[in-house]
Structure formats: C-alpha cells, structure tokens
Short mmCIF file of C-alpha atoms in Angstrom, two decimals:
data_model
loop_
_atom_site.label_atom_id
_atom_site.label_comp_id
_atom_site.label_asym_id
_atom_site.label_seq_id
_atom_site.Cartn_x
_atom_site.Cartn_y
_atom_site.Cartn_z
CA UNK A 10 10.01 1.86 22.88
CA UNK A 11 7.08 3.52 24.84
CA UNK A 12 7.38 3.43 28.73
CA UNK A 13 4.94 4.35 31.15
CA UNK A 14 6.32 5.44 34.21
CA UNK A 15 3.41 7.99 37.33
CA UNK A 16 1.75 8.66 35.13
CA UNK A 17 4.16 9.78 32.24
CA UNK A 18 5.17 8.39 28.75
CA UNK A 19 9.19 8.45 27.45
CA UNK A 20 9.08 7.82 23.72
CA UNK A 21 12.34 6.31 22.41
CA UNK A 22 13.30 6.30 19.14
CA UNK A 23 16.64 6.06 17.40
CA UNK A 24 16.37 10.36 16.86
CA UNK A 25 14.75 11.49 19.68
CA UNK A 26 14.05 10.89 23.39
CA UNK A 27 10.37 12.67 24.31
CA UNK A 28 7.93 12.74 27.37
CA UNK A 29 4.10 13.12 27.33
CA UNK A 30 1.09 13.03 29.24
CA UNK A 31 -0.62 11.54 26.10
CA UNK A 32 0.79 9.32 23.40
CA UNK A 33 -1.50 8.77 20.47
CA UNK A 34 -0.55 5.98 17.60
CA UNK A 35 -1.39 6.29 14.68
CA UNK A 36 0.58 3.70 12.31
CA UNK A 37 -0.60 0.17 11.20
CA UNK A 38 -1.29 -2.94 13.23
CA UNK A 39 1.83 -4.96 11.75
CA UNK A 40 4.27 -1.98 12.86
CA UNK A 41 2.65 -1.12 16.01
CA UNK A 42 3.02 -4.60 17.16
CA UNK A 43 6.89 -3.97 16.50
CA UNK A 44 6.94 -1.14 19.24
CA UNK A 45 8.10 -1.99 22.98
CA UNK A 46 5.84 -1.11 25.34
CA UNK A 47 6.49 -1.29 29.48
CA UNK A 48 4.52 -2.32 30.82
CA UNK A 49 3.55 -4.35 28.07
CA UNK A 50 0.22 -3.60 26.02
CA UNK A 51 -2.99 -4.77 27.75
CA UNK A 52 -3.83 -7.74 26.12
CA UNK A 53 -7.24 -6.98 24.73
CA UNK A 54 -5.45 -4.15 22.19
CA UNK A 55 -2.63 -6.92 21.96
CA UNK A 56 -4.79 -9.34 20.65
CA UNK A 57 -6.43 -6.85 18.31
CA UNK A 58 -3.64 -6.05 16.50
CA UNK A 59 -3.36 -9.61 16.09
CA UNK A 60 -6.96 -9.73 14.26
CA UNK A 61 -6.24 -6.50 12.03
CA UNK A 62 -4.80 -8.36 8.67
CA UNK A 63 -3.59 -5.69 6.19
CA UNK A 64 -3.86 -6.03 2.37
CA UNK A 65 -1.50 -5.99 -0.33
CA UNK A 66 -1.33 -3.26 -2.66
CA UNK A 67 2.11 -1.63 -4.79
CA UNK A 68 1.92 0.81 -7.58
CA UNK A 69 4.27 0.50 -10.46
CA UNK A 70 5.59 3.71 -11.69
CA UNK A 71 6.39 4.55 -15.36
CA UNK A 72 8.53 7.59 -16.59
CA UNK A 73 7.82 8.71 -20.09
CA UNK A 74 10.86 11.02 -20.81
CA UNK A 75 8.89 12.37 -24.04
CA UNK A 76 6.21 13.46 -22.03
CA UNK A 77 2.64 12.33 -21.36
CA UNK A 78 1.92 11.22 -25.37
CA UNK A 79 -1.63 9.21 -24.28
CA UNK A 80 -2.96 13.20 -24.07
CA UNK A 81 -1.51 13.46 -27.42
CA UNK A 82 -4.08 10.51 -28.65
CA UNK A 83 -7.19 11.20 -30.56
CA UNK A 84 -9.13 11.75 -28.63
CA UNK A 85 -6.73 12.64 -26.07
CA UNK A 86 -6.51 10.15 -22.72
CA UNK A 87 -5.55 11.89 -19.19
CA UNK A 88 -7.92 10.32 -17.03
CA UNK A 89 -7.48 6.39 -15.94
CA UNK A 90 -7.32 2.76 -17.30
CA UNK A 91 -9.69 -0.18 -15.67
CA UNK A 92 -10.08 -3.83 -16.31
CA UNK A 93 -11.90 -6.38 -14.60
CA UNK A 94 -10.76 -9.21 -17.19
CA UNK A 95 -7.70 -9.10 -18.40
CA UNK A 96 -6.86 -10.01 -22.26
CA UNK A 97 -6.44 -14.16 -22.43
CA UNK A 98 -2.40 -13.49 -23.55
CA UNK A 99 -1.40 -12.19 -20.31
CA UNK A 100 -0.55 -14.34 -17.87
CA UNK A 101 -3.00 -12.89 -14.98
CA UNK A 102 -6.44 -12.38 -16.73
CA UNK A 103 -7.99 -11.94 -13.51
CA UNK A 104 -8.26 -9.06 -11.24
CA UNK A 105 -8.89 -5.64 -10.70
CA UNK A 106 -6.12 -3.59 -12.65
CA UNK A 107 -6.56 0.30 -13.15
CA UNK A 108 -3.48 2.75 -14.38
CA UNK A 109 -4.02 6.44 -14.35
CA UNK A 110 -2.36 9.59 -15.79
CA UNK A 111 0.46 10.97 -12.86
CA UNK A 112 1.65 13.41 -14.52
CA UNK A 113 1.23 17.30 -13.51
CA UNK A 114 -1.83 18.35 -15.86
CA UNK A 115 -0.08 21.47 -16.41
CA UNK A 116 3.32 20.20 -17.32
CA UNK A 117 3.84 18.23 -20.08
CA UNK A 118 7.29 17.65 -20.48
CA UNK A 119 8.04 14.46 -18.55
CA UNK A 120 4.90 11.61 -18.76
CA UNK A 121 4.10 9.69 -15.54
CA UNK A 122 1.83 6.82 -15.30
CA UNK A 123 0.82 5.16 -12.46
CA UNK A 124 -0.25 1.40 -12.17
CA UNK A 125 -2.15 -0.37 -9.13
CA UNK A 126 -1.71 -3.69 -8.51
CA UNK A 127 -4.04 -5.02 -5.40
CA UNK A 128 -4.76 -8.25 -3.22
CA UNK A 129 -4.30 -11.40 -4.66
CA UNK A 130 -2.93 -10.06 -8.16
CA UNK A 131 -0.04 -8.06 -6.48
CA UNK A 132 0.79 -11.53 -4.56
CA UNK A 133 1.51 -13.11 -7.71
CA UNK A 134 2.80 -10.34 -9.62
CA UNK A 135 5.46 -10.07 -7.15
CA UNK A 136 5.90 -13.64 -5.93
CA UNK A 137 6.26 -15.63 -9.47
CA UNK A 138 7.40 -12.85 -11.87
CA UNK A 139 11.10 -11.39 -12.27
CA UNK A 140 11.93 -7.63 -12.27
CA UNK A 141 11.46 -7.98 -16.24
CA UNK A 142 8.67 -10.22 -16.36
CA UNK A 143 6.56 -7.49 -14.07
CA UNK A 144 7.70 -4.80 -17.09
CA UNK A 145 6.51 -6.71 -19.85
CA UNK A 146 3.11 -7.45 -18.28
CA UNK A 147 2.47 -3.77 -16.98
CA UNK A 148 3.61 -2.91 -20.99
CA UNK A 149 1.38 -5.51 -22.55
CA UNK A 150 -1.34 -4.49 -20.07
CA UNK A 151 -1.20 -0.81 -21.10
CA UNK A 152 -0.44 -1.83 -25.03
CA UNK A 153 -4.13 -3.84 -25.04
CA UNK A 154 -5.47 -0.59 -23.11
CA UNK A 155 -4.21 1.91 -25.54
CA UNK A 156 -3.47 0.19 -28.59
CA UNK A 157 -0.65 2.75 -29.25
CA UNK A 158 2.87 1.91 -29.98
CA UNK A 159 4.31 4.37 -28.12
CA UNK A 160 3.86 2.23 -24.69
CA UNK A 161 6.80 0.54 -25.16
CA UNK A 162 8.38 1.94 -28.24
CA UNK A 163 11.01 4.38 -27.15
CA UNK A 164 9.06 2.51 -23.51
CA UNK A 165 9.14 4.19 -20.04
CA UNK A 166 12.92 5.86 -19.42
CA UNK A 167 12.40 4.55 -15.86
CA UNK A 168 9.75 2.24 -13.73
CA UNK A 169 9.60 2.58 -10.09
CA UNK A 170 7.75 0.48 -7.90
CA UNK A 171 6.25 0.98 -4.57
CA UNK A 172 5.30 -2.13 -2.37
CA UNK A 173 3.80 -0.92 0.71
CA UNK A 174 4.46 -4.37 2.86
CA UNK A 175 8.33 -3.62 1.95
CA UNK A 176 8.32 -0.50 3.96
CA UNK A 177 9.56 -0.88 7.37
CA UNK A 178 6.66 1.46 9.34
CA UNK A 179 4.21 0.07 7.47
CA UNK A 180 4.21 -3.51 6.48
CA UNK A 181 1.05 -3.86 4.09
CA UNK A 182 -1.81 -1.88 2.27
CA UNK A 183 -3.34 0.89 2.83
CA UNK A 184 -6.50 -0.75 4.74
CA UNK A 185 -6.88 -3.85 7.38
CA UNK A 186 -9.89 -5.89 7.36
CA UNK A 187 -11.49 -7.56 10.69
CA UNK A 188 -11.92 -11.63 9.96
CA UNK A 189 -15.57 -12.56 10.79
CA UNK A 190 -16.43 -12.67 14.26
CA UNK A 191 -13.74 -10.08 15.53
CA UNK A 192 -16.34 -7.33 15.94
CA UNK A 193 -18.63 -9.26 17.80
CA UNK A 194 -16.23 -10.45 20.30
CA UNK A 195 -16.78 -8.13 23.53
CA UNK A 196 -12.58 -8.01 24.28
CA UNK A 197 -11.75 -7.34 20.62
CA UNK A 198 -14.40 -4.10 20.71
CA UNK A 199 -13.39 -2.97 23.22
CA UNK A 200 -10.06 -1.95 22.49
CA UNK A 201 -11.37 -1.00 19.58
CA UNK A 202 -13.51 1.73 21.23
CA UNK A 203 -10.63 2.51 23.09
CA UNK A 204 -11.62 1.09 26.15
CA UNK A 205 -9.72 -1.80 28.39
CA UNK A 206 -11.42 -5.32 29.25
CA UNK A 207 -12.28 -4.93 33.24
CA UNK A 208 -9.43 -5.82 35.22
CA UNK A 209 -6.55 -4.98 32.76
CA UNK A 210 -3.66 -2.17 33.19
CA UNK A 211 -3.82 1.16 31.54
CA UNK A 212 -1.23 0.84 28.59
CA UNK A 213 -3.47 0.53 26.53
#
C-alpha cells in the first residue's frame, strides 16, 4: 500500500513501514496494478497499466549429474540449440524453441541446460501437457537436436521449471507489448511520459 499524505509517501509492506519524498516503481503492469494506492492512481496511468499486456515465457531447467557431456561431443557443443520448425513427431512443430548450455564454462562436473519456451508455445506446453508429458517433449526436442543418447539415457537427475506468470511480483514475461492504437492515444502517452492528463491528481 502506497499513501500520499503533504506531500509525503508511507510505503507498506508486510516487512517494512518506509517514508519518502519520492517513490519510484519499477515492477510490471500486472503487479503494480495489485498495489493500493491513496489516493487512488490517476486514471490516465490506471488505464495504462490496463493496455500493457505481458507475454508468456518459462524456462525448463535440466540437471545433468554427469556433467555437461554435449561438450564432450565431436565436435564439442557449448553454445545453444534453435528451431523454427519443429520435427513432425512432436506434438508442437511450431514455434520458436532454443536451449542453451547453463552450465559454468569452467566447471564441468554438474551439466545444466536451459530450455525457453515463449508466447503461444509456452501456453500450450503448460495448458494441455502433464508434468511428464512437458519432460518427454523437452527430451525428444533435445534428442532430434543432438542425436546423442545421452539426453535421456541416464536423462537429467533433476528438471526445474520457471514460469514467470506463476510468480507473485511478476505475473508474466519478461516484456509487455502496447495493442495498436495505445501510443497514439494522447491520455495513454501521457502517463507514459510520466506526465498526468490536465485536471487529474498527482499520484501518479
């Protein structure tokens, strides 16, 4: 909860009670819009936030306890894996899918690889696949990309996966996008610029 009160902010959080001249925000449109504000936020940085849509994005995590082998390949691999098309077996064949090397370059001892799953591909992935379904297709994914057993044979000692909309204080990707005509509407850039529609308050 953010209060303004002459001329000075009180910042309330579950932790920590603070006071400020200046309070700058700097998290994304779904979780700002979660905040209390008194007196409420002027309405043209209200209705922004309403017009900032954030993406989709998670990356899927896979821990290699016998290290990073794809630098053992010939010729050795330590860079990334991109497709634009996927192979006609898998059950998403399109989509932008790229998995990279995660691992320290200097240690080689535990193997991390890191897939990204974006957009409309990560809304599917997660929405009509099981835990194990999402396994198999990252696995059959990186077994077309490396042709090397060793994908899933001992397979990852672990997978972790990251969603950002399933964090609380953040709620989506990493980017928003404006929907056409958002920057062109006078109210909409101007909160954008940081500055209020005539006649509104000043919590803005």
């Amino acid at each position: 909860k953010i209060v303004l009160h002459n001329g000075t902010y009180t910042v309330y959080s579950d932790l920590v009670t603070m006071t400020a001249e200046y309070v700058i925000l700097t998290g994304t449109p779904a979780a700002i819009s979660t905040i209390q504000f008194s007196p409420l936020l002027d309405r043209s940085n209200a209705q922004l936030l309403q017009r900032m849509p954030m993406g989709t994005s998670m990356k899927y995590f896979l821990i290699y306890a016998e290290g990073p082998w794809w630098r053992t390949m010939n010729p050795p691999m330590s860079g990334a894996a991109e497709a634009t098309q996927m192979p006609t077996h898998l059950q998403f064949e399109e989509g932008v899918y790229a998995c990279q090397d995660h691992a320290p370059y200097d240690d080689m001892s535990v193997g991390a690889m890191m897939c990204w799953m974006e957009g409309e591909v990560n809304i599917r992935f997660l929405g009509t696949l099981t835990v194990e379904e999402r396994k198999r297709h990252v696995l059959e994914y990186l077994a077309a990309s490396f042709n090397d057993t060793r994908v899933s044979n001992p397979g990852p000692a672990r997978i972790m996966e990251f969603n950002w909309a399933d964090q609380e204080y953040i709620r989506g990707a990493y980017t928003g996008y404006f929907p056409p005509g958002v920057q062109s509407d006078p109210m909409s850039w101007a909160a954008y610029k940081g500055e209020g529609a005539k006649g509104e308050g000043t919590n803005g």
